[in-house]
Coordinates of C-alpha atoms in Angstrom, one line a residue:
X26 CA -23.1 107.6 87.0
X27 CA -21.6 109.7 84.3
X28 CA -24.0 110.3 81.5
X29 CA -22.9 109.4 78.0
X30 CA -23.0 112.2 75.5
X31 CA -24.9 111.9 72.3
X32 CA -21.8 112.5 70.3
X33 CA -20.0 109.5 71.7
X34 CA -22.0 106.8 70.1
X35 CA -19.2 104.8 68.3
X36 CA -19.8 101.1 68.7
X37 CA -17.6 99.3 71.1
X38 CA -15.8 96.1 70.0
X39 CA -17.2 93.1 71.6
X40 CA -14.5 90.5 72.4
X41 CA -16.8 87.7 71.7
X42 CA -17.4 89.0 68.2
X43 CA -13.6 89.2 67.6
X44 CA -13.1 85.6 68.7
X45 CA -16.0 84.4 66.6
X46 CA -14.6 86.2 63.6
X47 CA -11.2 84.6 64.0
X48 CA -12.9 81.2 64.4
X49 CA -14.8 81.7 61.2
X50 CA -11.7 82.7 59.2
X51 CA -9.8 79.7 60.6
X52 CA -12.6 77.4 59.7
X53 CA -12.7 78.7 56.1
X54 CA -8.9 78.4 55.8
X55 CA -8.9 74.8 57.0
X56 CA -11.8 74.0 54.7
X57 CA -10.0 75.5 51.7
X58 CA -6.7 73.7 52.6
X59 CA -8.6 70.4 52.9
X60 CA -10.2 70.9 49.5
X61 CA -6.9 71.8 47.9
X62 CA -5.1 68.9 49.4
X63 CA -7.7 66.3 48.6
X64 CA -8.8 67.7 45.2
X65 CA -8.4 65.1 42.4
X66 CA -5.6 65.8 40.1
X67 CA -7.8 65.9 37.0
X68 CA -5.3 67.8 34.9
X69 CA -2.4 65.5 35.3
X70 CA -4.3 62.2 35.4
X71 CA -4.9 62.0 31.6
X72 CA -1.3 62.8 30.9
X73 CA -0.1 60.1 33.2
X74 CA -2.5 57.6 31.7
X75 CA -1.3 58.4 28.2
X76 CA 2.4 58.0 29.4
X77 CA 1.7 54.7 30.9
X78 CA -0.1 53.5 27.8
X79 CA 2.9 54.5 25.7
X80 CA 5.2 52.6 28.0
X81 CA 3.0 49.5 27.8
X82 CA 2.9 49.8 24.1
X83 CA 6.7 49.6 24.0
X84 CA 6.7 46.6 26.2
X85 CA 4.1 44.9 24.1
X86 CA 6.2 45.5 21.0
X87 CA 9.3 44.1 22.6
X88 CA 7.4 41.0 23.7
X89 CA 6.0 40.5 20.2
X90 CA 9.5 40.7 18.8
X91 CA 10.7 38.0 21.2
X92 CA 7.6 35.9 20.4
X93 CA 8.3 36.3 16.7
X94 CA 11.9 35.2 17.1
X95 CA 10.9 32.1 19.1
X96 CA 8.2 31.2 16.5
X97 CA 10.6 31.5 13.6
X98 CA 13.2 29.3 15.4
X99 CA 10.4 26.8 16.2
X100 CA 9.3 26.7 12.5
X101 CA 12.9 26.3 11.3
X102 CA 13.5 23.5 13.8
X103 CA 10.4 21.7 12.5
X104 CA 11.1 22.0 8.8
X105 CA 14.8 21.2 9.0
X106 CA 16.3 17.9 10.1
X107 CA 17.3 19.3 13.6
X108 CA 17.3 17.2 16.7
X109 CA 16.6 18.9 20.0
X110 CA 19.2 18.4 22.6
X111 CA 18.5 15.8 25.3
X112 CA 18.4 16.4 29.0
X113 CA 21.2 18.8 30.0
X114 CA 23.7 17.7 32.5
X115 CA 24.5 19.6 35.7
X116 CA 27.7 20.8 34.0
X117 CA 25.7 22.1 31.1
X118 CA 23.3 24.0 33.3
X119 CA 26.1 25.6 35.4
X120 CA 28.1 26.7 32.4
X121 CA 25.0 28.0 30.6
X122 CA 24.1 30.0 33.6
X123 CA 27.6 31.5 33.9
X124 CA 27.7 32.2 30.2
X125 CA 24.3 33.9 30.3
X126 CA 25.5 36.0 33.3
X127 CA 28.6 37.1 31.5
X128 CA 26.9 37.8 28.2
X129 CA 24.2 39.8 29.9
X130 CA 26.6 42.0 31.8
X131 CA 28.8 42.4 28.7
X132 CA 25.9 43.7 26.6
X133 CA 24.3 45.9 29.2
X134 CA 27.1 47.2 31.4
X135 CA 30.5 47.3 29.7
X136 CA 32.0 50.4 28.1
X137 CA 33.1 48.4 25.0
X138 CA 29.5 47.6 24.0
X139 CA 28.3 51.2 24.5
X140 CA 28.1 51.9 20.8
X141 CA 25.6 49.1 20.5
X142 CA 23.4 50.6 23.2
X143 CA 23.8 54.2 22.1
X144 CA 20.8 54.5 19.8
X145 CA 18.5 53.4 22.7
X146 CA 20.3 54.7 25.9
X147 CA 21.8 57.8 27.5
X148 CA 25.2 57.8 29.2
X149 CA 24.9 57.3 33.0
X150 CA 27.2 57.2 36.0
X151 CA 30.1 54.8 36.5
X152 CA 29.1 51.4 37.8
X153 CA 31.1 48.5 39.1
X154 CA 34.6 47.6 38.1
X155 CA 34.9 48.1 34.3
X156 CA 31.1 48.8 34.1
X157 CA 28.9 51.8 33.3
X158 CA 25.3 52.6 34.3
X159 CA 23.6 53.8 31.1
X160 CA 19.9 54.8 31.2
X161 CA 17.1 54.1 28.7
X162 CA 16.5 56.9 26.2
X163 CA 13.1 58.5 25.8
X164 CA 10.2 58.3 28.2
X165 CA 8.1 55.6 26.5
X166 CA 7.6 53.6 23.3
X167 CA 9.7 50.9 21.7
X168 CA 12.9 52.9 21.9
X169 CA 12.5 53.2 25.7
X170 CA 11.6 49.5 26.2
X171 CA 14.6 48.4 24.1
X172 CA 16.8 50.8 26.1
X173 CA 15.5 49.2 29.3
X174 CA 16.3 45.7 27.9
X175 CA 19.9 46.9 27.0
X176 CA 20.6 48.4 30.4
X177 CA 19.1 45.6 32.6
X178 CA 21.1 42.4 32.9
X179 CA 18.3 40.6 34.5
X180 CA 16.0 41.5 31.6
X181 CA 18.6 40.5 29.0
X182 CA 19.1 37.1 30.7
X183 CA 16.0 35.8 29.0
X184 CA 17.4 36.7 25.6
X185 CA 20.8 35.3 26.5
X186 CA 19.5 32.0 27.6
X187 CA 17.3 31.8 24.5
X188 CA 20.3 32.5 22.3
X189 CA 22.3 29.7 24.0
X190 CA 19.3 27.3 23.6
X191 CA 18.9 28.1 19.9
X192 CA 22.7 27.7 19.5
X193 CA 22.5 24.2 21.0
X194 CA 20.0 23.3 18.4
X195 CA 21.5 24.8 15.2
X196 CA 25.2 25.0 16.0
X197 CA 25.9 22.8 19.0
X198 CA 29.7 22.5 18.6
X199 CA 30.2 26.3 18.2
X200 CA 27.8 27.0 21.0
X201 CA 29.8 24.8 23.4
X202 CA 32.9 26.7 22.5
X203 CA 31.3 30.1 23.1
X204 CA 29.6 29.0 26.3
X205 CA 32.8 27.6 27.7
X206 CA 34.7 30.8 26.8
X207 CA 32.0 33.0 28.5
X208 CA 32.1 30.8 31.6
X209 CA 35.9 31.1 31.7
X210 CA 35.6 34.9 31.5
X211 CA 33.1 34.8 34.4
X212 CA 35.6 32.9 36.5
X213 CA 38.3 35.4 35.5
X214 CA 36.1 38.3 36.6
X215 CA 35.5 36.8 40.0
X216 CA 39.3 36.0 40.4
X217 CA 40.0 39.7 39.6
X218 CA 37.5 40.8 42.3
X219 CA 38.9 38.3 44.8
X220 CA 42.5 39.5 44.1
X221 CA 41.6 43.1 44.5
X222 CA 39.8 42.3 47.8
X223 CA 42.9 40.4 49.0
X224 CA 45.1 43.3 48.1
X225 CA 42.9 45.7 50.2
X226 CA 43.0 43.3 53.1
X227 CA 46.8 43.0 52.9
X228 CA 47.3 46.7 52.7
X229 CA 45.2 47.1 55.8

C-alpha cells in the first residue's frame, strides 16, 4: 500500500453526489416549468373580461335598436288603419327569401355599397365575384357590432326580412315591385355564375 501524504487531502468527487446533484437540478427545472405553464393568467384575465363586456354591450345596443324599431312599427300598425297581410303563398315565401338574400349580399358584400359601410368597417380582401370582404372596425362597442351586422349577410337577413314584412304592411304594392326586382337580380346572378362555369368547362 502506498501511504497518502498529508498534503494531498483534496476531496474526491463522488459519482453518486454528481448524479444526485443533476437530479435535483432537473427536478427544480421541471417544477419551475410546470408552475410557469399552469400559472393562472391573472394579468390578462381582467383585460379579456373587460373586452368581452364591451363587445356584449355593443350587441345589446344593436338588439335594443332592433327591438325599438319593431315596437315603433307595431304601435304605428295599431294606431293606423293598417291590415296585416294574410297567409303568404308559396310564391310569396320563395320570392321574399330570394329578395332578402340579394338585399343582404348587396348591403354587406358589394363594392358599390362600401361608402355605406365605411364608418363601421375596414377594407378587407376581395371576395366572390363582384364582392369584397370588409371587416368590422374597432374591437368592441356599438361601432363594432354595427360593423359586424354590415359585413355578415346571415346577420343582416333578419333586418332584411323585417323590412320586407314592414313593407308588406305599409306599402304592399311598392314592396311587391321591390321584392320581385330583387328576386330577378338573384336569378341573374346565378345565371352569370352558371354561364361562367359553362365557359370554363367548354375551354377545358
